[in-house]
Short mmCIF file of C-alpha atoms and ligand atoms in Angstrom, two decimals:
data_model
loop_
_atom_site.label_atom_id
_atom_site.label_comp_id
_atom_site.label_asym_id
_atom_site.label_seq_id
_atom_site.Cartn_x
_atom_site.Cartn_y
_atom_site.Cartn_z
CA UNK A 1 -19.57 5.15 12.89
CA UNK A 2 -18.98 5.77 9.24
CA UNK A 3 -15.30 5.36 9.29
CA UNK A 4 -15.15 2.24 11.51
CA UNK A 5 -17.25 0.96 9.05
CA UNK A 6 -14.64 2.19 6.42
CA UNK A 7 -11.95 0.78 8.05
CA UNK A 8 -13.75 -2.67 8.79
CA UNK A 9 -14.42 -2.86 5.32
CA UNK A 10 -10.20 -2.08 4.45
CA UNK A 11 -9.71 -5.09 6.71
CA UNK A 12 -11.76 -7.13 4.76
CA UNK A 13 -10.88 -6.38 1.58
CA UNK A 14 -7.14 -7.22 2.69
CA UNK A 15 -8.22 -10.59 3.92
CA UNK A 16 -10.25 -11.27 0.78
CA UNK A 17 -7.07 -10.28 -1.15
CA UNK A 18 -4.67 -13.04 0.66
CA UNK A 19 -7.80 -15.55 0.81
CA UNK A 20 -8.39 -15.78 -2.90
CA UNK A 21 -5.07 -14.92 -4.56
CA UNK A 22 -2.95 -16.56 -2.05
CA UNK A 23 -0.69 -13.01 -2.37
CA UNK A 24 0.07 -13.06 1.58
CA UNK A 25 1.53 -16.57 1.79
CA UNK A 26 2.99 -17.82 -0.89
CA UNK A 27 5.58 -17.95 -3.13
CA UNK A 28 7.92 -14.38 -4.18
CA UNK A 29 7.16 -11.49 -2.32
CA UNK A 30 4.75 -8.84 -4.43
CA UNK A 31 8.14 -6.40 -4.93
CA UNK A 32 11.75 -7.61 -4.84
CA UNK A 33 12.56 -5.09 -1.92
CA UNK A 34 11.35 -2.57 0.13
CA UNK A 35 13.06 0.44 2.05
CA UNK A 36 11.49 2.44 5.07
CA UNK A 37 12.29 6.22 5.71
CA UNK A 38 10.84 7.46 9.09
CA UNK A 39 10.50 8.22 12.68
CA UNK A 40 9.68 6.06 15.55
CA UNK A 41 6.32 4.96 14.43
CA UNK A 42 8.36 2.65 12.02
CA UNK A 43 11.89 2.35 13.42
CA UNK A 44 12.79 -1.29 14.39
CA UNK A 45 16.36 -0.48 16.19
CA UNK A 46 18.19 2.53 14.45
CA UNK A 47 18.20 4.28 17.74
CA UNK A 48 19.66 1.45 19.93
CA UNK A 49 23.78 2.29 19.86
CA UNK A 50 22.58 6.35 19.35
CA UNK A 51 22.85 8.64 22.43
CA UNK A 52 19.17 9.33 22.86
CA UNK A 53 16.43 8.82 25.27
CA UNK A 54 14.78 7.84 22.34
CA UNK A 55 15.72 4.27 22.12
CA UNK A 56 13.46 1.83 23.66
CA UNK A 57 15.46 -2.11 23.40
CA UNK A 58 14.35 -2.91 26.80
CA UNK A 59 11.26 -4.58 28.56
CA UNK A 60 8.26 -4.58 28.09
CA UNK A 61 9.14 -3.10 24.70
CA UNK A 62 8.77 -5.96 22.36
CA UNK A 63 6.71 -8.27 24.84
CA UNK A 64 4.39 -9.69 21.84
CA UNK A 65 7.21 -9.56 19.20
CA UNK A 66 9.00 -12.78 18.69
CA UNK A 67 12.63 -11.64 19.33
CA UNK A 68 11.34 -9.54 22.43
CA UNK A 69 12.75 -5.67 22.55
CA UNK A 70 14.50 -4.86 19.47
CA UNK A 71 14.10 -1.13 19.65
CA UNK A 72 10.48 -1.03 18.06
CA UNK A 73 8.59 1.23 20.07
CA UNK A 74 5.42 -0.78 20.47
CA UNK A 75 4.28 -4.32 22.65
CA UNK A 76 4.74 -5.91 18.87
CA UNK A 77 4.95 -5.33 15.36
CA UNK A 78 5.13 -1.80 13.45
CA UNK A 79 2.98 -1.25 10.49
CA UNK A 80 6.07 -1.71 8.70
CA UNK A 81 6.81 -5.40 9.74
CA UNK A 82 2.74 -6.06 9.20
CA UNK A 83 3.01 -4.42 5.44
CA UNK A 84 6.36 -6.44 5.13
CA UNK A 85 3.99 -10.06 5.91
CA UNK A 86 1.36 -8.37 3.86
CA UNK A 87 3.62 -8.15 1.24
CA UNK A 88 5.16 -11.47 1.06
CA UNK A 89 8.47 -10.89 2.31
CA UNK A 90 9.51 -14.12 5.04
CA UNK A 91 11.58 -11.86 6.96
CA UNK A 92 11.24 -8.08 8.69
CA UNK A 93 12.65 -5.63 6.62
CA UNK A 94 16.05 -4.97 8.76
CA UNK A 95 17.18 -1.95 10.47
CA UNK A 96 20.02 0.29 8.31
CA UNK A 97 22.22 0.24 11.59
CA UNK A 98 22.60 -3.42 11.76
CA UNK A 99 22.13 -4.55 8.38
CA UNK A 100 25.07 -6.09 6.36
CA UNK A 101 25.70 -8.01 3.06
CA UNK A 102 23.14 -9.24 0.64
CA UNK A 103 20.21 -8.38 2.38
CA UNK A 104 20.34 -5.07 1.46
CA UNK A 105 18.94 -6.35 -1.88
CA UNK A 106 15.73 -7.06 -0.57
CA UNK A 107 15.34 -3.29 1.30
CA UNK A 108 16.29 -1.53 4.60
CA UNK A 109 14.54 0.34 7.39
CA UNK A 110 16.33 4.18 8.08
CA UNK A 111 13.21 4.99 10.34
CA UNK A 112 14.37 6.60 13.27
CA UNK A 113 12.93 7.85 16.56
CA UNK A 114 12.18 11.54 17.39
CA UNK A 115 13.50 12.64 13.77
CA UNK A 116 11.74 14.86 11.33
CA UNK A 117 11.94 16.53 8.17
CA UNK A 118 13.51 19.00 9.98
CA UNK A 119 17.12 18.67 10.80
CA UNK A 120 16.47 20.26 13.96
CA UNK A 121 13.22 18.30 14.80
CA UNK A 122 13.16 15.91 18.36
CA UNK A 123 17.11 16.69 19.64
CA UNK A 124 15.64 17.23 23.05
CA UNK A 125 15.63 13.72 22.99
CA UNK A 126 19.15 13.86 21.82
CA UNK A 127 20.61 12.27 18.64
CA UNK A 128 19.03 10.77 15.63
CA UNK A 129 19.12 10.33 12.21
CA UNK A 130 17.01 12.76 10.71
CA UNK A 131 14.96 12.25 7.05
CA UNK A 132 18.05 14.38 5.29
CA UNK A 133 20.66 12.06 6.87
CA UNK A 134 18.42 9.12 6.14
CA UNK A 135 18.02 9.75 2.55
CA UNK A 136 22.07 10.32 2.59
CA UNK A 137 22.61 6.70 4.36
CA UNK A 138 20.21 5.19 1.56
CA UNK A 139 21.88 7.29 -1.23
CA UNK A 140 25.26 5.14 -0.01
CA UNK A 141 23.31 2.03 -0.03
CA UNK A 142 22.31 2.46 -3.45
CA UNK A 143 26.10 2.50 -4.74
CA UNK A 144 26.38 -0.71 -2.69
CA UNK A 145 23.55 -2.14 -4.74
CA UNK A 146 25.12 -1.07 -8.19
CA UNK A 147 28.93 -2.27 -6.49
CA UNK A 148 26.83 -5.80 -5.92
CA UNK A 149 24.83 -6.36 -8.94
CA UNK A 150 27.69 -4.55 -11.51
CA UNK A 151 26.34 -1.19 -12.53
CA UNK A 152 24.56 1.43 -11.81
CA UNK A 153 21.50 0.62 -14.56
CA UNK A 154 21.10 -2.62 -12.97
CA UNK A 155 20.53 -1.11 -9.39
CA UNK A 156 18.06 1.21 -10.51
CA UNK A 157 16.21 -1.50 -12.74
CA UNK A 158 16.28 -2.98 -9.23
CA UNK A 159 15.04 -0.01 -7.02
CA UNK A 160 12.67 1.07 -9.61
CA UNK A 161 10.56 -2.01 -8.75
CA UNK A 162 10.99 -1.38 -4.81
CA UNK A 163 8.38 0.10 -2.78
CA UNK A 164 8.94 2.72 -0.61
CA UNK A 165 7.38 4.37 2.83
CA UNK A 166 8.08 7.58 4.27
CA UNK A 167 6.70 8.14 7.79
CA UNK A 168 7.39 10.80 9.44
CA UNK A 169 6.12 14.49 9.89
CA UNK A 170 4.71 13.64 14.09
CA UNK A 171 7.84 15.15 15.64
CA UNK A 172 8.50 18.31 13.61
CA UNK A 173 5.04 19.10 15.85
CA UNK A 174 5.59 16.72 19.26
CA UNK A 175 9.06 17.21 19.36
CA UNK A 176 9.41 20.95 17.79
CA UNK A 177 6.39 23.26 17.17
CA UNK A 178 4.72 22.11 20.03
CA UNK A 179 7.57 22.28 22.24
CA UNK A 180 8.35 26.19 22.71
CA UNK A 181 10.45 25.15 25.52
CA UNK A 182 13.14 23.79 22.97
CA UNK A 183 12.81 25.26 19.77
CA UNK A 184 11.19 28.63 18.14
CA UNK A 185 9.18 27.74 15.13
CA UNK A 186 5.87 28.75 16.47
CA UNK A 187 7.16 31.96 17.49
CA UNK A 188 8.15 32.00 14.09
CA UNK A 189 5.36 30.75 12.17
CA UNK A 190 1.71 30.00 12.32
CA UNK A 191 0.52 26.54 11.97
CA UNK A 192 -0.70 27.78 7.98
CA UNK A 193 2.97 29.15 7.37
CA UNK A 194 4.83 26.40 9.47
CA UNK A 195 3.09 23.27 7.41
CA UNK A 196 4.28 25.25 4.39
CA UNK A 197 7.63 25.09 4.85
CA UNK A 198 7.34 21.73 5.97
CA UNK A 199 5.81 20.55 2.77
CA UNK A 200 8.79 22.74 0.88
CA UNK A 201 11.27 20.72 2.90
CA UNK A 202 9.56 17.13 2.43
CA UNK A 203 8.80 18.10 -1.01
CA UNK A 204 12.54 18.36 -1.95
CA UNK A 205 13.40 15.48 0.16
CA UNK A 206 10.72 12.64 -1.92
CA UNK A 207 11.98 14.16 -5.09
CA UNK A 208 15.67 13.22 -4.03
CA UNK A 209 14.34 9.65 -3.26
CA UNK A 210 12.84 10.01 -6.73
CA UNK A 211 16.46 10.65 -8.14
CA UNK A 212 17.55 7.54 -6.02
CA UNK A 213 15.31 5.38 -8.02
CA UNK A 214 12.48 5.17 -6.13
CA UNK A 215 9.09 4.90 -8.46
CA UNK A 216 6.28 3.77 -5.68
CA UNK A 217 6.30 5.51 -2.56
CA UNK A 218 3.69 5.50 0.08
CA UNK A 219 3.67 8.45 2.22
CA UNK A 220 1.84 8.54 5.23
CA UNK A 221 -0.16 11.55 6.40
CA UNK A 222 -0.12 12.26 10.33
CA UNK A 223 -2.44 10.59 12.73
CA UNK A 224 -4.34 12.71 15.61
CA UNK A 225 -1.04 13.55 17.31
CA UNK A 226 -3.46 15.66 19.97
CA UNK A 227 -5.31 12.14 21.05
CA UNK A 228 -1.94 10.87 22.07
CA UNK A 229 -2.10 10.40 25.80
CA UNK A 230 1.08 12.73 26.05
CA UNK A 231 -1.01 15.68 24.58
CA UNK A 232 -3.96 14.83 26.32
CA UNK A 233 -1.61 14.99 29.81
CA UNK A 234 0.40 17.74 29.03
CA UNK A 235 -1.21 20.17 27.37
CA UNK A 236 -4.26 22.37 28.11
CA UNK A 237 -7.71 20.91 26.69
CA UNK A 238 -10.28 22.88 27.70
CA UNK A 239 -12.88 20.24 27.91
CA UNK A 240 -12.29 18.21 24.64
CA UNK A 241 -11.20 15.06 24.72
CA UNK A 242 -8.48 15.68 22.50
CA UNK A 243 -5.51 18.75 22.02
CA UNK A 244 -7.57 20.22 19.18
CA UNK A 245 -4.66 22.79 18.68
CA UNK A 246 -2.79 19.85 17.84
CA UNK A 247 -5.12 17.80 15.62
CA UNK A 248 -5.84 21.42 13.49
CA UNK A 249 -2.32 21.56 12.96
CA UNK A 250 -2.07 18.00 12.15
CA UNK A 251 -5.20 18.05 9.79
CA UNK A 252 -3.29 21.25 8.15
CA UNK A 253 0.05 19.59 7.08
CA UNK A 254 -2.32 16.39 6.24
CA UNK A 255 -4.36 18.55 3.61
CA UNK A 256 -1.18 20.26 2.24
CA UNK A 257 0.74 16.92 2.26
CA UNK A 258 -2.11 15.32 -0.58
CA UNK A 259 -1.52 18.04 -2.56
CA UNK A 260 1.60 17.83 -2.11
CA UNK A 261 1.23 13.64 -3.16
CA UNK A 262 -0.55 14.40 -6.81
CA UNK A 263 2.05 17.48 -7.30
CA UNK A 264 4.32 14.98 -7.43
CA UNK A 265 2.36 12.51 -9.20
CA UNK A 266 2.15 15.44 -12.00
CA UNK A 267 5.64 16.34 -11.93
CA UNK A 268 7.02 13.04 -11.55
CA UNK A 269 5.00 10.63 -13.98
CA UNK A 270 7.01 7.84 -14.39
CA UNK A 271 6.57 7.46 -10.59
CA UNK A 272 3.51 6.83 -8.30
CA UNK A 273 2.97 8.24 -5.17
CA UNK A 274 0.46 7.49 -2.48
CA UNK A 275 -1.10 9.33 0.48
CA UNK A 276 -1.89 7.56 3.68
CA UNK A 277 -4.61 8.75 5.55
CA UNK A 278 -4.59 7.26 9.07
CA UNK A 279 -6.33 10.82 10.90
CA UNK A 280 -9.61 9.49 10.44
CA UNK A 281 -8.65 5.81 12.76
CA UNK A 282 -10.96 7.05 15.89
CA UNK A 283 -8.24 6.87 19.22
CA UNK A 284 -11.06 7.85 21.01
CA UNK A 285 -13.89 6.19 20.63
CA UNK A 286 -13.26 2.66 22.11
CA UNK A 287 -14.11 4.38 25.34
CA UNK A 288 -17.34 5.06 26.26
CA UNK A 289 -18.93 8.49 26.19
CA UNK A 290 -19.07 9.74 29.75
CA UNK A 291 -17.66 7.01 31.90
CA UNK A 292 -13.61 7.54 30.65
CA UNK A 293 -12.51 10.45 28.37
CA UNK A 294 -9.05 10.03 29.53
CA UNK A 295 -6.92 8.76 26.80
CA UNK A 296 -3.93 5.99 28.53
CA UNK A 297 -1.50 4.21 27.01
CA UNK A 298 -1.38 0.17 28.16
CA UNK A 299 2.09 0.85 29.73
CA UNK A 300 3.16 2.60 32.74
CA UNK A 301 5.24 5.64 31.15
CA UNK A 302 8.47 7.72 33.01
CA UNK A 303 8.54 11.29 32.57
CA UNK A 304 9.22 11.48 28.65
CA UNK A 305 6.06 9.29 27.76
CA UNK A 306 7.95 6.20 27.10
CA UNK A 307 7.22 2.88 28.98
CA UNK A 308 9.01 2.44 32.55
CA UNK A 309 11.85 -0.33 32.54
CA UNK A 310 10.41 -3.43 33.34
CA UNK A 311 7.21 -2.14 34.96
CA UNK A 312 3.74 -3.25 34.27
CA UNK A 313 1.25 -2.90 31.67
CA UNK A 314 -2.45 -3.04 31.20
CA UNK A 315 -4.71 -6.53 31.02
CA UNK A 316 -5.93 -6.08 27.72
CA UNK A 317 -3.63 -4.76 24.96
CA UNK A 318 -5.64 -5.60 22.25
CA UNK A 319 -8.14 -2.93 23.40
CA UNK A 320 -5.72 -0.25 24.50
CA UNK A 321 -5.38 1.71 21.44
CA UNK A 322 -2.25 3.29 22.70
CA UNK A 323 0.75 1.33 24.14
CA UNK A 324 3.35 4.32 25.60
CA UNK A 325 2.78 7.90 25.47
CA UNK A 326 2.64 8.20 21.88
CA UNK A 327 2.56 5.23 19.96
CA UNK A 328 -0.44 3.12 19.05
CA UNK A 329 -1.00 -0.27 20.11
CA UNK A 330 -0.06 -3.27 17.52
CA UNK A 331 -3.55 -3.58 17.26
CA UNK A 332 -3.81 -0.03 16.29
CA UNK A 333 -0.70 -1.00 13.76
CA UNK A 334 -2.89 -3.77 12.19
CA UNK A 335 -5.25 -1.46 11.02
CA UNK A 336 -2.62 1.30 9.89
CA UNK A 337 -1.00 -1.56 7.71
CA UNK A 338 -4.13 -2.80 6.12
CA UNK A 339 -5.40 1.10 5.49
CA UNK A 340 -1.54 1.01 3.74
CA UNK A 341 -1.57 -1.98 2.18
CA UNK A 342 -4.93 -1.01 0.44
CA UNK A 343 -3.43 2.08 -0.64
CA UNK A 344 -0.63 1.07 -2.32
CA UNK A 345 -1.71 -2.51 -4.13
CA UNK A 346 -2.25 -0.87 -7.17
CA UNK A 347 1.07 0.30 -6.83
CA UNK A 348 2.67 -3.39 -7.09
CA UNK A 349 1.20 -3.90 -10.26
CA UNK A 350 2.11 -0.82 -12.36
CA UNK A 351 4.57 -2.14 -14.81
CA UNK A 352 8.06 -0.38 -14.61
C1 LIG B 1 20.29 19.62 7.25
O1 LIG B 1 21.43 18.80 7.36
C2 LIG B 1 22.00 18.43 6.10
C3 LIG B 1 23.11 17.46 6.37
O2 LIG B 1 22.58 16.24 6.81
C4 LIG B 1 22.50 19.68 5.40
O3 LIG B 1 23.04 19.35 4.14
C5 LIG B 1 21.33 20.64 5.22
O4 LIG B 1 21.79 21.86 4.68
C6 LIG B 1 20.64 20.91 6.54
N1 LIG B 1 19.41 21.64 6.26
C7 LIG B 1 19.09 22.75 6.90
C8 LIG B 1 17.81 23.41 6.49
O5 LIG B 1 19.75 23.20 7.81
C1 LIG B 2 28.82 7.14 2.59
O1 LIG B 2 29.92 6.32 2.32
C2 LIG B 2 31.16 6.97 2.40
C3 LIG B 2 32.25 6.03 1.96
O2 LIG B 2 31.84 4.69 1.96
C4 LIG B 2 31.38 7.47 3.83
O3 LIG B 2 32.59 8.14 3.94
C5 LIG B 2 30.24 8.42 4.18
O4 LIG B 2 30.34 8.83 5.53
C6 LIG B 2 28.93 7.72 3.98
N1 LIG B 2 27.85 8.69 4.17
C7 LIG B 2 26.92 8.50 5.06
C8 LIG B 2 25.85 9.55 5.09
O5 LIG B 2 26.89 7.56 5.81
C1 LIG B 3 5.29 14.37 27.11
O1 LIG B 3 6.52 14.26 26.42
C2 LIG B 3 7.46 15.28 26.70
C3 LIG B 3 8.66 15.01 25.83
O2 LIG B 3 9.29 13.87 26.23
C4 LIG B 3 7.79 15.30 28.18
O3 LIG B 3 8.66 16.37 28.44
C5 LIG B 3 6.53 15.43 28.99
O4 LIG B 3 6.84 15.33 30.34
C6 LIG B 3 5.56 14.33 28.60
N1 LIG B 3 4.32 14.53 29.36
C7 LIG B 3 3.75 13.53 30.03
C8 LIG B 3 2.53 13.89 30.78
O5 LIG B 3 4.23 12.41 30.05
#
């Protein structure tokens, strides 16, 4: 397999990186802070005091993460957490909703589950805090930062040097297009036409985090949402192992979303913008052809794909490559972070 082999060899490189330089270990962390933007692939607790069903601080949430359930929706860490180690940083990057005082200075998480670019995107799950309201809670935090450190040029000399991750993109087709039950955007649009205005949306929304002072921001592309073993249950396959429908209209916004990335990169040069690409980590090939082509997740899930309170999980977790419904496995997350990490190094070392 050609990208296994890819992604074997991002692994390594990211191990050779911390072996030689000492960069994962020691000393200050490679940027002074770093601030998350997202949905629940990267929210560590936003959703926890929310009225959702999207909020998962309860067994066996959290059964390989130190502090136990904390509202990540995974057995243990996010990519986020993994990028934060990566990175240098001796603590998780905290959630907005809990976060208080000086450690602001060093970054926040906004992720937050079922939330979108669009404002609209994943209240069947109820409330969240979607990417517009995110980017409004940061825009407060950044007149904290200039209230702390005594003007407004020193917080952007500050978050200037941050980096930055937006996630997010999954729901506005899991928890929207993909849902006609809920919400009429593929009545109105095609999957061409409907990653379009996407993009317009998202586009407006990274150049307001530009304004905010952000200068190197990794943006992660979407993964095969149609693998998930929520597609693969609920919607029609016709034979595949995967929702195809799903993973074309994935591999649409994905393609529009780069060009979006060096757009950006033109029109923005003082800043530097990555793209992710996670749609090539193969969800479906750690079975084997012929004996099981159904895709599980390692926990037993309720009727909205999210694990069962206190029920059991699968043996193995480090071979499951999903752990709910819809959300990798932390082994799946190791990967995601080093394919991330890889991505934006050359980021860290751009002067500013
Ligand atoms: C989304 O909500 C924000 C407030 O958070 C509002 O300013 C904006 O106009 C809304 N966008 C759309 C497209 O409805
Ligand atoms: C930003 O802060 C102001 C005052 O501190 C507050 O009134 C407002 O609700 C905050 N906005 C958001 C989006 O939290
Ligand atoms: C998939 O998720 C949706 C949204 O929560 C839910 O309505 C549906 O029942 C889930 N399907 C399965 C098979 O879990």
């Amino acid at each position: 397999m050609a990208s296994m082999r890819k992604l074997l060899w991002w692994v390594l490189v990211l191990l050779m990186e911390c072996a030689s330089f000492h960069l994962c270990i020691h000393g200050e962390p490679q940027v002074p802070c770093y601030f998350i933007f997202g949905d629940s692939l990267v929210d560590s607790g936003n959703n926890n005091n929310l009225q959702t069903l999207a909020k998962v601080n309860y067994h066996p949430y959290g059964m390989d993460f130190p502090a136990g359930p904390t509202g990540r929706f995974y057995n243990g860490l996010t990519p986020a957490d993994i990028i934060a180690e990566h990175l240098g940083f001796e603590h998780y990057i905290p959630p907005f909703a809990t976060a208080s005082g000086g450690e602001i200075l060093q970054g926040l998480n906004y992720a937050s589950g079922s939330s979108g670019i669009r404002n609209e995107t994943g209240r069947n799950w109820g409330a969240n805090i979607n990417l517009n309201k995110q980017i409004e809670n940061h825009r407060n935090i950044t007149s904290h930062i200039a209230g702390m450190l005594g003007s407004k040029e020193s917080a952007y000399e500050l978050l200037n040097k941050c980096l930055y991750s937006v996630v997010t993109g999954s729901n506005d087709y899991m928890s929207n297009y993909f849902m006609p039950q809920f919400y009429d955007t593929s009545s109105k649009y095609s999957p061409e036409q409907y990653a379009d205005v996407l993009i317009e949306q998202y586009s407006q929304q990274l150049r307001t985090l530009y304004l905010l002072g952000a200068r190197k921001v990794s943006i992660q592309g979407l993964l095969t949402i149609g693998c998930t073993p929520n597609a693969t249950h609920t919607y029609e396959r016709k034979g595949t192992i995967c929702v195809d429908s799903m993973n074309n209209a994935a591999y649409i916004f994905n393609q529009r979303l780069k060009s979006l990335v060096n757009q950006l990169n033109h029109d923005l040069s003082d800043a530097k913008f990555v793209f992710v690409n996670i749609f090539d980590i193969p969800f479906t090939n750690t079975y084997a052809p012929g004996l099981n082509i159904e895709i599980s997740g390692c926990c037993e899930v309720d009727i909205n794909g999210l694990c069962i309170h206190n029920k059991g999980v699968c043996q193995d977790r480090i071979l499951s490559s999903f752990w709910d419904g819809f959300h990798p496995s932390e082994a799946v997350n190791k990967i995601i972070a080093a394919v991330t990490y890889t991505v934006v190094l050359p980021l860290l070392y751009e002067p500013q």
